[in-house]
Tab-separated table of C-alpha atoms in Angstrom:
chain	number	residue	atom	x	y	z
A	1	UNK	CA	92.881	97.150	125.728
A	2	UNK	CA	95.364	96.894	122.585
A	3	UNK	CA	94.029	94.929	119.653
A	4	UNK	CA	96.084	93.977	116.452
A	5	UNK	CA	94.572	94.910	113.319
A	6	UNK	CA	97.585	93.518	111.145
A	7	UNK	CA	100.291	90.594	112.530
A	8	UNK	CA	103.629	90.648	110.134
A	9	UNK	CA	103.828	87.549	107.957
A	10	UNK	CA	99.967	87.172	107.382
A	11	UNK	CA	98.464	87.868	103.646
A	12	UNK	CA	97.377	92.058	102.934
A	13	UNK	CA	93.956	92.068	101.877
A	14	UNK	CA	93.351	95.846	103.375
A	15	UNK	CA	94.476	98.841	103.695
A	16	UNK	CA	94.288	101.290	106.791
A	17	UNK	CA	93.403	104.699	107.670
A	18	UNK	CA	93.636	105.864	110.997
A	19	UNK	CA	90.320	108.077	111.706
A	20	UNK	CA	91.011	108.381	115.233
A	21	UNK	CA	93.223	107.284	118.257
A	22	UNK	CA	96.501	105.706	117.788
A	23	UNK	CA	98.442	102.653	116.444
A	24	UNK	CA	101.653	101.302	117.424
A	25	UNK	CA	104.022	99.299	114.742
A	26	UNK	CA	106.518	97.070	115.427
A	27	UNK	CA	108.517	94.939	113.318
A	28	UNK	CA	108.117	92.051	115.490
A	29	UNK	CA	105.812	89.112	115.232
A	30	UNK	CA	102.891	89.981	117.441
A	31	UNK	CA	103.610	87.039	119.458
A	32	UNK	CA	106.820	88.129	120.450
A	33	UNK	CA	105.615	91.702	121.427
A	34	UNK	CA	102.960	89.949	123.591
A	35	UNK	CA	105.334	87.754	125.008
A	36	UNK	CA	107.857	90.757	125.984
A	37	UNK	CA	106.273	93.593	127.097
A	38	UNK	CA	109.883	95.269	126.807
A	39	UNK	CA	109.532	95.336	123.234
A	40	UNK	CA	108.927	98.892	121.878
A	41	UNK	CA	106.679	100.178	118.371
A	42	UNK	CA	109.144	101.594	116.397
A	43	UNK	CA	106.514	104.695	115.383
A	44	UNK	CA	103.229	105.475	116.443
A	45	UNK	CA	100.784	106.497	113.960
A	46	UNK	CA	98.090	109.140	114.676
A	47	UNK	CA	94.659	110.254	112.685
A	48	UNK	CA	95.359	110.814	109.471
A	49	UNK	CA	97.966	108.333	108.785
A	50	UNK	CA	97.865	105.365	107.090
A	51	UNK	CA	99.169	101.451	106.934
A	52	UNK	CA	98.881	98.457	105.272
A	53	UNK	CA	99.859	99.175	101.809
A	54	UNK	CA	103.378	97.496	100.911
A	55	UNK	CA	101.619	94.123	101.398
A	56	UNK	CA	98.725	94.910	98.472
A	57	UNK	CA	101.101	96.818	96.276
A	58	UNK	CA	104.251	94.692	96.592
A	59	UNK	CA	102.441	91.493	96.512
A	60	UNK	CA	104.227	90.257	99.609
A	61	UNK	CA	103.105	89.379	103.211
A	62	UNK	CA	102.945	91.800	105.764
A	63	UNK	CA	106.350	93.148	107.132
A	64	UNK	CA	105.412	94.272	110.170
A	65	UNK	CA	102.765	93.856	113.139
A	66	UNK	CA	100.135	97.064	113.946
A	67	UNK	CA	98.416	97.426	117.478
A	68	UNK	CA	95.808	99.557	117.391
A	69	UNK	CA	94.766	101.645	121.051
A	70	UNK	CA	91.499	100.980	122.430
A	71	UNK	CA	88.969	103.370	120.982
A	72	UNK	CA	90.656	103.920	117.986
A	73	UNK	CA	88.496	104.268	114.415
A	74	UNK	CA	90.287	102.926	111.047
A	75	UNK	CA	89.090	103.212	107.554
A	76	UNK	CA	89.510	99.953	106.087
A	77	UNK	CA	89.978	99.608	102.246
A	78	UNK	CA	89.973	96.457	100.057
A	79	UNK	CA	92.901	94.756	98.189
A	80	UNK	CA	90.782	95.280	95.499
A	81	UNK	CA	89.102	99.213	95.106
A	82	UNK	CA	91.807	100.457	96.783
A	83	UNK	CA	94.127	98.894	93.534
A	84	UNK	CA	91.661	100.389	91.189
A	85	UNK	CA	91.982	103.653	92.870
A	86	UNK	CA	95.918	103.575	92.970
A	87	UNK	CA	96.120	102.826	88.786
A	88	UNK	CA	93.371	105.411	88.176
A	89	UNK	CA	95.635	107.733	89.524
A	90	UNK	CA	98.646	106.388	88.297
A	91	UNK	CA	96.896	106.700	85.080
A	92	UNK	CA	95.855	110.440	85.781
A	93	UNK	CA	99.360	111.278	86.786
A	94	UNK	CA	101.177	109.624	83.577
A	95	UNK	CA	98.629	111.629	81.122
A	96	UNK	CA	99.418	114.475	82.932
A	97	UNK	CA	103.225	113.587	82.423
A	98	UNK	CA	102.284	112.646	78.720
A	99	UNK	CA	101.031	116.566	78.150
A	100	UNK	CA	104.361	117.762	79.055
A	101	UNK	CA	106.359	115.255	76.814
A	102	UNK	CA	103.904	116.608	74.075
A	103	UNK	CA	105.569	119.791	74.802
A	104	UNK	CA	108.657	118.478	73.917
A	105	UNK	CA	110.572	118.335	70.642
A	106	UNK	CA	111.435	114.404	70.445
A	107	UNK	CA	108.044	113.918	71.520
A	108	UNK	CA	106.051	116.162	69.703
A	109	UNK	CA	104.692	113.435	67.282
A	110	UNK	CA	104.460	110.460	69.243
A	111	UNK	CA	101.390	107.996	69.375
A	112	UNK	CA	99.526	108.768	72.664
A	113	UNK	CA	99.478	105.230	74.231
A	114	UNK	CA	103.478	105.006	73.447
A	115	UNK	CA	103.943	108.721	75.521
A	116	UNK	CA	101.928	107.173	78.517
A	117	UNK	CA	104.176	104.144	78.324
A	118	UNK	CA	106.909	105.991	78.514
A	119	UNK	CA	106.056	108.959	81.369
A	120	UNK	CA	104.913	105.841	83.588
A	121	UNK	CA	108.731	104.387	83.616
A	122	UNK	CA	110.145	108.167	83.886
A	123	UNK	CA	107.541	109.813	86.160
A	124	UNK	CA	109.677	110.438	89.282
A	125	UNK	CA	112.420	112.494	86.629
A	126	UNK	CA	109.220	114.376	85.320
A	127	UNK	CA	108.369	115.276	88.319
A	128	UNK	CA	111.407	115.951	89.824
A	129	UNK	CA	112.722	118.571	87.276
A	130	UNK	CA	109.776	120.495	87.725
């Protein structure tokens, strides 16, 4: 037996990780999958994988529906540690970024705190350009 562990529309409060077994996604409501059989997952998601987080990050309602096969395990994390968890590495990732402006002449004698500010909103060209 299938169970739904998220429906598309409803409020994110969690965040999953899939331990063991298998869940299906679809970007239907879940009462339209249930209703029509014919109706296929667009992926299937295996151990290791994860779902759940657009809603908590983004701040919107769930965009799509997750079955999860019987037997399966999830790791469920809170709205609210797994937040915490996702700035403390933000934060870890932006003072790494604000060592290697440091390194550069511009930046060389910039406040600290303005650095960070500014390798937050240019962190994907940091990275990218190795």
């Amino acid at each position: 037996v299938h169970k739904w562990v998220i429906r598309k529309g409803d409020v994110g409060r969690e965040f999953f990780v899939i331990i063991r077994g298998t869940c299906d996604v679809f970007l239907h409501n879940a009462d339209e999958v249930d209703a029509n059989p014919e109706l296929r997952p667009v992926v299937s998601l295996g151990a290791g994988n994860h779902f759940g987080e657009i809603a908590i990050l983004n701040e919107v309602t769930r965009q799509a529906s997750v079955r999860g096969s019987a037997g399966a395990i999830l790791g469920c994390f809170h709205k609210n540690p797994f937040l915490v968890r996702t700035r403390e590495t933000q934060m870890r990732t932006a003072r790494n970024n604000a060592t290697l402006l440091k390194g550069v002449e511009p930046f060389r004698e910039c406040k600290v705190n303005y650095v960070l500010t500014l390798a937050r909103d240019s962190e994907s060209q940091l990275v990218g350009s190795g």
